[in-house]
Short mmCIF file of C-alpha atoms in Angstrom, two decimals:
data_model
loop_
_atom_site.label_atom_id
_atom_site.label_comp_id
_atom_site.label_asym_id
_atom_site.label_seq_id
_atom_site.Cartn_x
_atom_site.Cartn_y
_atom_site.Cartn_z
CA UNK A 1 21.45 18.78 -9.48
CA UNK A 2 22.58 19.94 -5.46
CA UNK A 3 23.79 17.36 -2.37
CA UNK A 4 20.96 15.75 -0.67
CA UNK A 5 21.59 15.28 2.76
CA UNK A 6 18.69 12.66 2.13
CA UNK A 7 20.47 9.77 -0.38
CA UNK A 8 21.89 7.01 1.44
CA UNK A 9 24.24 4.29 0.09
CA UNK A 10 23.80 1.06 1.37
CA UNK A 11 27.27 -0.38 3.63
CA UNK A 12 29.97 -1.38 1.07
CA UNK A 13 32.87 -4.68 2.24
CA UNK A 14 35.18 -1.96 0.57
CA UNK A 15 33.97 0.81 3.16
CA UNK A 16 36.29 -0.87 6.15
CA UNK A 17 39.82 -0.29 4.04
CA UNK A 18 39.27 3.22 3.35
CA UNK A 19 35.60 4.26 5.01
CA UNK A 20 32.71 5.60 3.15
CA UNK A 21 33.50 6.37 -0.41
CA UNK A 22 31.69 9.58 -1.15
CA UNK A 23 32.37 9.29 -4.58
CA UNK A 24 29.87 6.77 -4.99
CA UNK A 25 26.77 8.46 -3.60
CA UNK A 26 25.32 9.76 -7.31
CA UNK A 27 25.84 6.35 -8.03
CA UNK A 28 23.00 5.25 -5.54
CA UNK A 29 23.16 2.15 -4.34
CA UNK A 30 24.69 -0.95 -6.80
CA UNK A 31 22.00 -2.73 -8.03
CA UNK A 32 22.38 -6.95 -7.65
CA UNK A 33 22.75 -8.79 -10.93
CA UNK A 34 19.63 -10.76 -9.87
CA UNK A 35 17.83 -7.54 -10.10
CA UNK A 36 19.52 -6.16 -13.56
CA UNK A 37 15.74 -7.18 -15.53
CA UNK A 38 13.45 -5.94 -13.72
CA UNK A 39 15.21 -2.21 -12.64
CA UNK A 40 15.71 -2.11 -16.29
CA UNK A 41 12.72 -3.34 -17.53
CA UNK A 42 10.67 0.22 -18.69
CA UNK A 43 6.58 0.83 -19.72
CA UNK A 44 6.60 4.38 -19.92
CA UNK A 45 2.30 3.74 -21.00
CA UNK A 46 1.65 2.49 -17.51
CA UNK A 47 -0.39 5.18 -15.56
CA UNK A 48 -1.26 6.57 -19.05
CA UNK A 49 -5.20 6.67 -18.83
CA UNK A 50 -6.21 5.95 -22.78
CA UNK A 51 -9.12 4.56 -22.67
CA UNK A 52 -10.93 8.94 -22.41
CA UNK A 53 -7.52 9.78 -25.32
CA UNK A 54 -8.55 11.03 -29.26
CA UNK A 55 -7.17 9.49 -32.43
CA UNK A 56 -3.98 12.49 -32.39
CA UNK A 57 -3.46 12.72 -28.45
CA UNK A 58 -2.99 8.95 -28.55
CA UNK A 59 -0.42 9.52 -31.75
CA UNK A 60 1.07 11.71 -29.41
CA UNK A 61 2.02 8.99 -26.54
CA UNK A 62 4.15 7.34 -29.29
CA UNK A 63 6.93 9.64 -28.66
CA UNK A 64 7.15 7.74 -25.82
CA UNK A 65 8.47 4.73 -27.19
CA UNK A 66 12.25 5.45 -26.98
CA UNK A 67 12.36 4.64 -23.33
CA UNK A 68 9.66 1.41 -24.13
CA UNK A 69 12.66 -0.59 -22.98
CA UNK A 70 13.77 -4.73 -22.42
CA UNK A 71 16.95 -5.99 -21.62
CA UNK A 72 18.48 -8.58 -23.19
CA UNK A 73 20.36 -11.53 -21.86
CA UNK A 74 23.44 -9.42 -23.63
CA UNK A 75 22.07 -6.07 -21.90
CA UNK A 76 22.22 -7.20 -19.18
CA UNK A 77 26.21 -7.69 -19.83
CA UNK A 78 26.73 -4.94 -20.56
CA UNK A 79 24.73 -3.13 -17.59
CA UNK A 80 26.30 -5.30 -15.37
CA UNK A 81 29.55 -4.44 -16.90
CA UNK A 82 29.79 -0.62 -16.91
CA UNK A 83 27.74 -0.89 -13.54
CA UNK A 84 31.67 -2.90 -12.44
CA UNK A 85 34.13 -0.50 -14.67
CA UNK A 86 31.79 2.85 -12.85
CA UNK A 87 32.13 1.40 -9.48
CA UNK A 88 35.36 -0.55 -9.13
CA UNK A 89 37.16 2.93 -10.54
CA UNK A 90 35.37 5.33 -8.53
CA UNK A 91 37.19 2.64 -5.44
CA UNK A 92 40.07 2.99 -7.18
CA UNK A 93 40.91 6.93 -6.49
CA UNK A 94 38.87 7.10 -3.20
CA UNK A 95 39.49 10.54 -1.63
CA UNK A 96 40.75 8.77 1.68
CA UNK A 97 43.72 7.17 -0.12
CA UNK A 98 47.01 8.54 0.38
CA UNK A 99 48.08 7.72 -2.48
CA UNK A 100 45.06 8.93 -4.69
CA UNK A 101 45.35 12.24 -2.38
CA UNK A 102 49.42 12.81 -3.92
CA UNK A 103 48.29 12.68 -7.46
CA UNK A 104 45.28 15.35 -7.16
CA UNK A 105 47.78 17.49 -5.10
CA UNK A 106 50.35 16.69 -7.67
CA UNK A 107 47.98 17.80 -10.74
CA UNK A 108 46.62 20.93 -8.57
CA UNK A 109 49.79 22.47 -8.04
CA UNK A 110 50.99 22.30 -11.86
CA UNK A 111 46.83 23.94 -12.66
CA UNK A 112 46.97 26.26 -10.57
CA UNK A 113 50.37 27.50 -11.52
CA UNK A 114 50.40 31.22 -13.41
CA UNK A 115 52.47 29.51 -16.03
CA UNK A 116 50.72 26.48 -16.17
CA UNK A 117 51.90 24.34 -18.95
CA UNK A 118 50.53 20.75 -19.25
CA UNK A 119 53.01 19.16 -21.00
CA UNK A 120 54.68 19.11 -17.54
CA UNK A 121 52.18 16.88 -16.40
CA UNK A 122 53.12 13.21 -15.59
CA UNK A 123 52.26 10.16 -16.71
CA UNK A 124 49.90 9.00 -13.17
CA UNK A 125 49.87 6.09 -11.53
CA UNK A 126 46.92 5.27 -11.49
CA UNK A 127 45.10 3.37 -14.37
CA UNK A 128 41.30 1.95 -15.56
CA UNK A 129 39.85 -0.04 -17.43
CA UNK A 130 38.52 0.38 -21.03
CA UNK A 131 35.25 -1.02 -22.59
CA UNK A 132 34.34 -1.82 -26.33
CA UNK A 133 30.58 -1.82 -26.98
CA UNK A 134 29.82 -2.64 -30.88
CA UNK A 135 27.40 -3.81 -33.26
CA UNK A 136 25.84 -2.60 -36.67
CA UNK A 137 23.34 0.30 -36.54
CA UNK A 138 20.15 -0.31 -34.77
CA UNK A 139 21.34 -3.44 -32.59
CA UNK A 140 20.41 -0.97 -29.51
CA UNK A 141 23.98 0.15 -28.50
CA UNK A 142 23.59 3.98 -27.36
CA UNK A 143 19.11 2.48 -25.61
CA UNK A 144 21.54 -0.11 -23.32
CA UNK A 145 24.16 2.47 -22.01
CA UNK A 146 21.38 5.03 -22.28
CA UNK A 147 19.67 2.63 -19.94
CA UNK A 148 21.74 2.51 -17.42
CA UNK A 149 23.00 6.48 -16.99
CA UNK A 150 18.89 6.38 -16.56
CA UNK A 151 19.55 4.55 -13.34
CA UNK A 152 22.05 6.27 -11.91
CA UNK A 153 21.41 9.13 -9.02
CA UNK A 154 22.38 11.86 -9.86
CA UNK A 155 25.19 13.13 -13.16
CA UNK A 156 26.04 15.85 -11.44
CA UNK A 157 26.80 16.13 -7.53
CA UNK A 158 28.25 18.98 -5.05
CA UNK A 159 31.23 17.86 -1.92
CA UNK A 160 30.72 20.96 0.07
CA UNK A 161 32.51 21.89 3.78
CA UNK A 162 35.38 19.58 2.62
CA UNK A 163 33.53 16.17 2.34
CA UNK A 164 36.73 15.57 -0.52
CA UNK A 165 40.13 15.89 1.11
CA UNK A 166 42.00 18.60 0.47
CA UNK A 167 39.13 20.94 -1.28
CA UNK A 168 36.36 22.54 0.45
CA UNK A 169 33.72 22.66 -2.43
CA UNK A 170 34.10 19.85 -5.58
CA UNK A 171 31.06 19.65 -8.12
CA UNK A 172 31.20 15.64 -9.53
CA UNK A 173 30.20 14.89 -12.18
CA UNK A 174 29.64 11.07 -12.59
CA UNK A 175 29.66 10.28 -16.02
CA UNK A 176 30.68 12.60 -19.73
CA UNK A 177 29.09 11.53 -22.97
CA UNK A 178 29.80 12.84 -26.11
CA UNK A 179 29.76 12.12 -30.13
CA UNK A 180 33.03 10.72 -32.12
CA UNK A 181 33.80 14.49 -33.97
CA UNK A 182 32.34 13.74 -37.83
CA UNK A 183 36.13 14.26 -39.29
CA UNK A 184 37.77 12.11 -36.16
CA UNK A 185 39.78 15.32 -36.15
CA UNK A 186 40.81 16.27 -32.46
CA UNK A 187 40.41 19.63 -32.60
CA UNK A 188 36.76 19.37 -32.56
CA UNK A 189 36.51 16.45 -30.33
CA UNK A 190 38.33 17.71 -27.13
CA UNK A 191 36.36 20.95 -27.96
CA UNK A 192 32.61 18.47 -27.49
CA UNK A 193 33.71 16.89 -24.27
CA UNK A 194 34.69 20.58 -22.98
CA UNK A 195 31.15 21.62 -23.91
CA UNK A 196 29.36 18.55 -22.72
CA UNK A 197 31.58 19.72 -19.10
CA UNK A 198 30.63 23.21 -19.01
CA UNK A 199 26.46 22.34 -20.67
CA UNK A 200 26.25 19.78 -17.07
CA UNK A 201 28.51 22.03 -14.81
CA UNK A 202 27.89 25.94 -16.56
CA UNK A 203 31.52 26.83 -16.44
CA UNK A 204 33.15 28.08 -19.35
CA UNK A 205 36.32 25.93 -19.55
CA UNK A 206 35.31 25.20 -23.47
CA UNK A 207 35.92 29.17 -24.36
CA UNK A 208 38.64 29.03 -21.41
CA UNK A 209 41.63 26.62 -23.59
CA UNK A 210 40.42 25.94 -27.01
CA UNK A 211 42.70 27.29 -28.56
CA UNK A 212 45.00 28.80 -25.99
CA UNK A 213 47.19 25.90 -26.30
CA UNK A 214 48.35 23.44 -28.94
CA UNK A 215 45.93 19.88 -29.33
CA UNK A 216 48.08 18.17 -28.52
CA UNK A 217 48.34 19.99 -24.66
CA UNK A 218 44.17 20.21 -25.17
CA UNK A 219 43.79 17.01 -25.32
CA UNK A 220 46.12 16.95 -21.58
CA UNK A 221 44.04 19.95 -20.06
CA UNK A 222 41.18 18.05 -21.01
CA UNK A 223 42.26 14.89 -18.57
CA UNK A 224 43.22 17.28 -16.26
CA UNK A 225 40.19 18.91 -16.74
CA UNK A 226 37.72 16.03 -16.02
CA UNK A 227 40.38 14.32 -12.67
CA UNK A 228 39.57 17.52 -11.03
CA UNK A 229 35.68 17.32 -11.55
CA UNK A 230 35.88 13.88 -10.89
CA UNK A 231 34.57 12.35 -14.09
CA UNK A 232 33.41 8.11 -13.27
CA UNK A 233 33.46 7.51 -16.79
CA UNK A 234 34.27 9.11 -20.32
CA UNK A 235 31.23 7.69 -22.75
CA UNK A 236 32.45 7.91 -26.27
CA UNK A 237 29.92 6.98 -29.57
CA UNK A 238 29.47 6.27 -33.33
CA UNK A 239 32.88 5.42 -33.66
CA UNK A 240 33.10 4.40 -37.18
CA UNK A 241 35.27 3.93 -39.92
CA UNK A 242 35.17 7.23 -41.95
CA UNK A 243 36.15 9.56 -38.28
CA UNK A 244 37.96 6.84 -36.56
CA UNK A 245 39.13 3.46 -38.38
CA UNK A 246 40.50 5.63 -40.95
CA UNK A 247 41.35 9.25 -39.29
CA UNK A 248 45.01 10.68 -39.98
CA UNK A 249 44.15 11.31 -36.13
CA UNK A 250 43.40 7.69 -35.27
CA UNK A 251 46.95 7.02 -33.72
CA UNK A 252 47.36 10.30 -31.08
CA UNK A 253 43.35 9.87 -30.28
CA UNK A 254 44.36 6.14 -29.39
CA UNK A 255 46.87 8.01 -26.78
CA UNK A 256 44.61 10.65 -26.00
CA UNK A 257 42.07 7.63 -24.82
CA UNK A 258 45.06 6.02 -23.01
CA UNK A 259 46.15 9.08 -20.61
CA UNK A 260 42.60 9.54 -20.08
CA UNK A 261 42.57 5.83 -18.09
CA UNK A 262 45.92 6.77 -17.24
CA UNK A 263 44.00 9.62 -15.15
CA UNK A 264 41.96 6.81 -13.01
CA UNK A 265 38.98 7.38 -15.54
CA UNK A 266 37.54 4.65 -17.35
CA UNK A 267 36.28 4.88 -20.98
CA UNK A 268 33.51 3.06 -23.22
CA UNK A 269 34.29 3.10 -26.78
CA UNK A 270 30.85 3.14 -28.74
CA UNK A 271 30.27 2.39 -32.28
CA UNK A 272 30.45 -0.07 -35.26
CA UNK A 273 32.76 -3.06 -35.44
CA UNK A 274 33.82 -1.25 -39.36
CA UNK A 275 35.74 1.70 -37.06
CA UNK A 276 38.00 -0.38 -34.89
CA UNK A 277 39.15 -2.67 -37.70
CA UNK A 278 43.16 -1.00 -36.82
CA UNK A 279 42.93 -0.40 -33.30
CA UNK A 280 42.32 -4.43 -32.46
CA UNK A 281 45.46 -5.14 -34.41
CA UNK A 282 47.46 -3.11 -31.78
CA UNK A 283 47.37 -5.77 -28.86
CA UNK A 284 48.76 -3.33 -27.13
CA UNK A 285 45.91 -1.22 -27.06
CA UNK A 286 43.72 -3.30 -27.05
CA UNK A 287 44.51 -5.16 -24.06
CA UNK A 288 43.85 -1.58 -22.20
CA UNK A 289 40.64 -0.24 -23.84
CA UNK A 290 38.60 -4.06 -23.86
CA UNK A 291 39.78 -4.64 -19.64
CA UNK A 292 36.44 -3.61 -19.71
CA UNK A 293 35.40 -6.33 -22.07
CA UNK A 294 34.35 -5.82 -25.64
CA UNK A 295 30.63 -6.55 -25.93
CA UNK A 296 29.64 -7.21 -29.79
CA UNK A 297 25.23 -6.36 -30.35
CA UNK A 298 24.09 -8.65 -33.48
CA UNK A 299 20.93 -8.58 -35.10
CA UNK A 300 18.75 -11.79 -34.31
CA UNK A 301 20.26 -14.61 -36.76
CA UNK A 302 16.92 -16.12 -37.53
CA UNK A 303 14.28 -14.81 -34.95
CA UNK A 304 14.09 -17.72 -33.52
CA UNK A 305 15.76 -16.80 -30.47
CA UNK A 306 14.65 -16.16 -26.66
CA UNK A 307 15.76 -12.81 -27.02
CA UNK A 308 13.74 -11.77 -30.16
CA UNK A 309 11.00 -13.60 -28.74
CA UNK A 310 11.09 -11.46 -25.62
CA UNK A 311 11.90 -8.07 -27.52
CA UNK A 312 8.75 -8.85 -29.68
CA UNK A 313 6.65 -9.24 -27.41
CA UNK A 314 7.72 -6.28 -25.38
CA UNK A 315 7.77 -3.76 -28.65
CA UNK A 316 3.94 -4.62 -29.27
CA UNK A 317 3.32 -4.11 -25.16
CA UNK A 318 3.63 -0.25 -26.09
CA UNK A 319 0.06 0.00 -27.88
CA UNK A 320 -1.85 2.93 -27.15
CA UNK A 321 -4.45 1.98 -29.80
CA UNK A 322 -8.44 1.66 -28.38
CA UNK A 323 -8.89 -1.98 -29.33
CA UNK A 324 -5.84 -4.92 -28.97
CA UNK A 325 -6.39 -7.07 -32.63
CA UNK A 326 -5.27 -11.02 -31.77
CA UNK A 327 -5.47 -11.56 -35.29
CA UNK A 328 -2.51 -8.98 -36.14
CA UNK A 329 -0.70 -9.48 -32.68
CA UNK A 330 0.34 -12.97 -34.45
CA UNK A 331 0.86 -11.48 -38.15
CA UNK A 332 3.14 -8.97 -36.71
CA UNK A 333 5.23 -11.76 -34.73
CA UNK A 334 5.24 -14.26 -37.80
CA UNK A 335 6.48 -11.80 -40.11
CA UNK A 336 7.84 -9.36 -36.97
CA UNK A 337 11.85 -11.40 -38.40
CA UNK A 338 11.92 -11.10 -41.84
CA UNK A 339 10.62 -6.91 -41.83
CA UNK A 340 13.51 -6.21 -39.61
CA UNK A 341 16.47 -8.86 -40.29
CA UNK A 342 16.01 -9.49 -36.48
CA UNK A 343 17.68 -5.44 -35.07
CA UNK A 344 15.41 -4.49 -32.23
CA UNK A 345 15.23 -0.41 -34.35
CA UNK A 346 13.17 -1.79 -36.93
CA UNK A 347 11.01 -4.32 -35.01
CA UNK A 348 10.32 -0.90 -33.03
CA UNK A 349 9.84 1.04 -36.41
CA UNK A 350 7.59 -1.62 -37.32
CA UNK A 351 5.19 -1.21 -33.91
CA UNK A 352 4.82 2.44 -34.14
CA UNK A 353 4.62 3.20 -37.95
CA UNK A 354 1.73 0.49 -37.73
CA UNK A 355 0.10 2.48 -34.85
CA UNK A 356 0.00 5.91 -37.10
CA UNK A 357 -1.62 4.60 -40.21
CA UNK A 358 -4.00 3.16 -37.98
CA UNK A 359 -5.32 6.27 -36.52
CA UNK A 360 -3.93 8.08 -39.64
CA UNK A 361 -7.26 5.70 -40.81
CA UNK A 362 -9.38 6.62 -38.63
CA UNK A 363 -9.33 2.63 -37.34
CA UNK A 364 -9.68 1.49 -33.51
CA UNK A 365 -6.53 -1.03 -33.64
CA UNK A 366 -3.94 -2.03 -35.81
CA UNK A 367 -5.11 -4.32 -38.35
CA UNK A 368 -2.13 -6.46 -40.69
CA UNK A 369 -3.12 -4.75 -43.81
CA UNK A 370 -1.26 -1.81 -41.74
CA UNK A 371 1.60 -3.87 -40.38
CA UNK A 372 2.49 -4.61 -44.41
CA UNK A 373 1.54 -0.90 -45.48
CA UNK A 374 4.56 -0.14 -42.40
CA UNK A 375 7.50 -2.32 -43.78
CA UNK A 376 6.46 -0.82 -47.24
CA UNK A 377 6.24 2.99 -45.65
CA UNK A 378 8.80 5.61 -45.77
CA UNK A 379 10.20 5.01 -42.64
CA UNK A 380 11.60 1.66 -43.21
CA UNK A 381 11.71 1.02 -47.41
CA UNK A 382 15.53 2.58 -47.18
CA UNK A 383 16.22 -0.08 -44.33
CA UNK A 384 15.11 -3.25 -47.11
CA UNK A 385 18.45 -3.78 -48.42
CA UNK A 386 19.52 -4.36 -45.28
CA UNK A 387 16.70 -6.00 -43.76
CA UNK A 388 16.74 -8.35 -47.07
CA UNK A 389 20.64 -9.20 -46.77
CA UNK A 390 19.95 -10.32 -42.98
CA UNK A 391 16.91 -11.98 -43.59
CA UNK A 392 18.59 -14.17 -46.96
CA UNK A 393 21.55 -14.33 -45.20
CA UNK A 394 23.09 -12.70 -49.16
CA UNK A 395 26.29 -10.74 -48.59
CA UNK A 396 26.60 -8.78 -52.13
CA UNK A 397 22.80 -7.32 -50.57
CA UNK A 398 24.57 -6.07 -47.57
CA UNK A 399 27.70 -5.07 -49.53
CA UNK A 400 24.86 -2.48 -50.86
CA UNK A 401 25.18 -0.71 -47.16
CA UNK A 402 28.95 0.69 -46.58
CA UNK A 403 29.21 0.15 -43.11
CA UNK A 404 27.44 -3.14 -42.78
CA UNK A 405 30.75 -5.85 -41.44
CA UNK A 406 29.97 -8.79 -44.39
CA UNK A 407 32.46 -10.89 -43.88
CA UNK A 408 31.63 -11.24 -40.12
CA UNK A 409 27.73 -12.26 -40.85
CA UNK A 410 29.57 -14.91 -43.22
CA UNK A 411 31.98 -16.34 -40.74
CA UNK A 412 28.98 -16.09 -38.36
CA UNK A 413 26.48 -18.15 -39.99
CA UNK A 414 28.71 -20.65 -41.56
CA UNK A 415 30.23 -21.24 -37.73
CA UNK A 416 25.68 -21.55 -36.41
CA UNK A 417 25.20 -23.85 -39.88
CA UNK A 418 28.81 -25.53 -38.69
CA UNK A 419 26.46 -25.93 -35.12
CA UNK A 420 23.27 -26.45 -36.67
CA UNK A 421 24.53 -29.29 -38.83
CA UNK A 422 25.34 -31.61 -35.29
CA UNK A 423 23.32 -35.07 -35.11
CA UNK A 424 20.47 -33.63 -32.84
CA UNK A 425 19.95 -30.20 -33.57
CA UNK A 426 17.89 -28.34 -36.27
CA UNK A 427 19.66 -27.32 -40.00
CA UNK A 428 21.14 -23.95 -39.87
CA UNK A 429 20.27 -21.46 -42.87
CA UNK A 430 22.13 -20.63 -44.97
CA UNK A 431 22.87 -20.22 -48.85
CA UNK A 432 26.13 -22.40 -50.95
CA UNK A 433 26.77 -19.48 -52.58
CA UNK A 434 27.35 -18.01 -48.69
CA UNK A 435 29.71 -20.60 -48.17
CA UNK A 436 31.62 -20.58 -51.49
CA UNK A 437 32.42 -16.67 -51.30
CA UNK A 438 33.14 -16.88 -47.94
CA UNK A 439 36.12 -19.54 -49.21
CA UNK A 440 36.62 -17.28 -51.60
CA UNK A 441 37.66 -13.71 -49.36
CA UNK A 442 40.17 -12.71 -47.56
CA UNK A 443 40.30 -12.59 -43.10
CA UNK A 444 36.85 -14.11 -41.65
CA UNK A 445 36.56 -16.29 -45.63
CA UNK A 446 39.71 -18.26 -44.37
CA UNK A 447 39.04 -18.57 -41.27
CA UNK A 448 35.31 -19.30 -41.23
CA UNK A 449 36.07 -21.51 -44.48
CA UNK A 450 39.02 -23.67 -44.09
CA UNK A 451 39.41 -23.70 -40.70
CA UNK A 452 35.83 -24.02 -40.28
CA UNK A 453 35.66 -27.45 -42.54
CA UNK A 454 38.52 -29.02 -40.85
CA UNK A 455 37.62 -28.82 -36.72
CA UNK A 456 35.89 -32.74 -36.37
CA UNK A 457 34.69 -32.03 -32.92
CA UNK A 458 32.51 -29.51 -33.11
CA UNK A 459 32.42 -26.61 -30.21
CA UNK A 460 29.66 -27.23 -27.14
CA UNK A 461 26.76 -24.54 -27.44
CA UNK A 462 27.27 -22.02 -25.80
CA UNK A 463 25.90 -22.18 -21.54
CA UNK A 464 22.79 -20.74 -21.16
CA UNK A 465 23.02 -17.27 -19.57
CA UNK A 466 21.88 -16.97 -15.41
CA UNK A 467 19.16 -14.59 -16.05
CA UNK A 468 18.20 -16.57 -19.15
CA UNK A 469 15.49 -18.54 -16.73
CA UNK A 470 13.69 -15.65 -15.13
CA UNK A 471 13.37 -14.34 -18.97
CA UNK A 472 11.72 -16.87 -19.84
CA UNK A 473 9.60 -17.21 -17.62
CA UNK A 474 8.54 -14.06 -18.07
CA UNK A 475 7.64 -14.65 -21.64
CA UNK A 476 5.27 -17.26 -21.12
CA UNK A 477 3.85 -15.40 -18.04
CA UNK A 478 2.93 -12.35 -20.68
CA UNK A 479 1.99 -15.19 -23.60
CA UNK A 480 -0.34 -17.05 -21.25
CA UNK A 481 -1.87 -13.70 -19.98
CA UNK A 482 -2.62 -12.46 -23.15
CA UNK A 483 -4.61 -15.97 -24.14
CA UNK A 484 -6.55 -16.03 -21.13
CA UNK A 485 -7.86 -12.26 -21.88
CA UNK A 486 -8.78 -13.58 -26.03
CA UNK A 487 -10.21 -17.17 -24.45
CA UNK A 488 -12.47 -14.98 -21.58
CA UNK A 489 -13.27 -12.21 -24.87
CA UNK A 490 -14.48 -15.08 -27.25
CA UNK A 491 -17.15 -16.55 -23.70
CA UNK A 492 -18.16 -13.54 -23.26
CA UNK A 493 -22.33 -12.53 -24.35
CA UNK A 494 -23.36 -9.98 -26.83
CA UNK A 495 -24.43 -7.54 -24.21
CA UNK A 496 -21.19 -7.98 -21.74
CA UNK A 497 -20.04 -4.83 -21.59
CA UNK A 498 -16.55 -6.43 -21.09
CA UNK A 499 -16.48 -7.57 -24.77
CA UNK A 500 -17.92 -5.16 -28.43
CA UNK A 501 -21.19 -5.95 -27.25
CA UNK A 502 -21.38 -2.33 -25.95
CA UNK A 503 -20.63 -1.18 -28.53
CA UNK A 504 -22.82 -2.87 -31.25
CA UNK A 505 -25.22 -1.66 -28.99
CA UNK A 506 -25.05 2.23 -29.35
CA UNK A 507 -24.25 1.52 -32.94
CA UNK A 508 -27.58 0.28 -32.53
CA UNK A 509 -28.94 2.89 -31.04
CA UNK A 510 -27.52 5.79 -32.90
CA UNK A 511 -29.06 4.43 -36.24
CA UNK A 512 -32.44 3.75 -34.67
CA UNK A 513 -32.15 7.28 -33.48
CA UNK A 514 -31.32 8.30 -36.56
CA UNK A 515 -34.52 6.69 -38.00
CA UNK A 516 -36.51 8.30 -35.89
CA UNK A 517 -35.07 11.68 -36.69
CA UNK A 518 -35.22 11.82 -40.18
#
């Protein structure tokens, strides 16, 4: 994308210090916290005229399910934190700030030298904050970060005519997103960053620098390149136990993260909780890399919370079928938790597979049997151990999945049980064998079992999220609309065009025509 002269960014009270910040232009105006639910919600089927489509075309539309999005309370908090992190550090790197200009000039001096030595680049005085988003598979970690970047105006922006002091022309990349290398190797990881920069900016940094320097020096080169192109955020996904926590290069990779922060570039680490266990043992490292927040995305514990209700309701609204079967809708709601374990991705899969089965069976609507068949289908059956382990709170079943932090879930279940067993609240559901097993498990078992049992006064329930009332109101309106539609349909006459009378009449007419021809 190129510079857009019509780009307008709302004035910031911070502009009074250094003037308007050109680095914020590609991000667009700040989104107020109370407006985030509306801005984040996305219904990709809106605008598509389904009535005229055949079954094959309807099936093709199902590919849009990845764009179907509804925010949860935790998702709203994550996006708010991402926005703050992103904009905050662009302000700290305001081009009119004298200290920032000195740092950029210092970097430029080294990079323009024919005998460029990356090791001679000093640690800058600027320092950004890091952020961690963790959760097991399917909880929406990638979806929520993608939804945030979707709301930004441009990923690449061109500053011309000296808009950035000291530079006649600069191409800014608002964010870079890469995966941690599968084997945890540093050279593969650093090269992937350079390749992503090349992809966005049409440069050839990967070819120019990979193999020219040692890996330690290449890490500094990557930081210089990201700083030169005013990168606003480095998002690193797929942090796993194997490729980071158990990597022999974990210490060096962590040093690289810290060096990027010192270039003034925020880092967002996204992955499985097991990928962060060793990192979290270092208070100094975790302080820097989590100063922007640590967010854990958990599946619904029992399917009765408002967020899960909202997810199910929004997922069901993504429907390409000719007709909506209220009985199937209610069936989906009743089995949503037991067929998903509270994991968002499995709720979505169940909905898509149900529609695929119905379409390929020549049906105009999803029936309860299609939902049951979807759960037993090839896209769901491999996940049954994880789903059943979460639904039944069975640690032995969960241990068949080597990327699930079982002790963490045992601790969560125990805390929930202790809180729900408080007089005046409903009893929590957790099997006795889980309690016994937790008490004999090191680490989380000691915390959740022995210490938790000694607490005389339980902690108060968490306070309501600032936007919880608004989300609940939207859920209520959606449910009322659906209920009203069903009631109206039941009152219609047999020949009313809004009901099924027309279809029945056409079928009857077709039978008469066939009888006449015979």
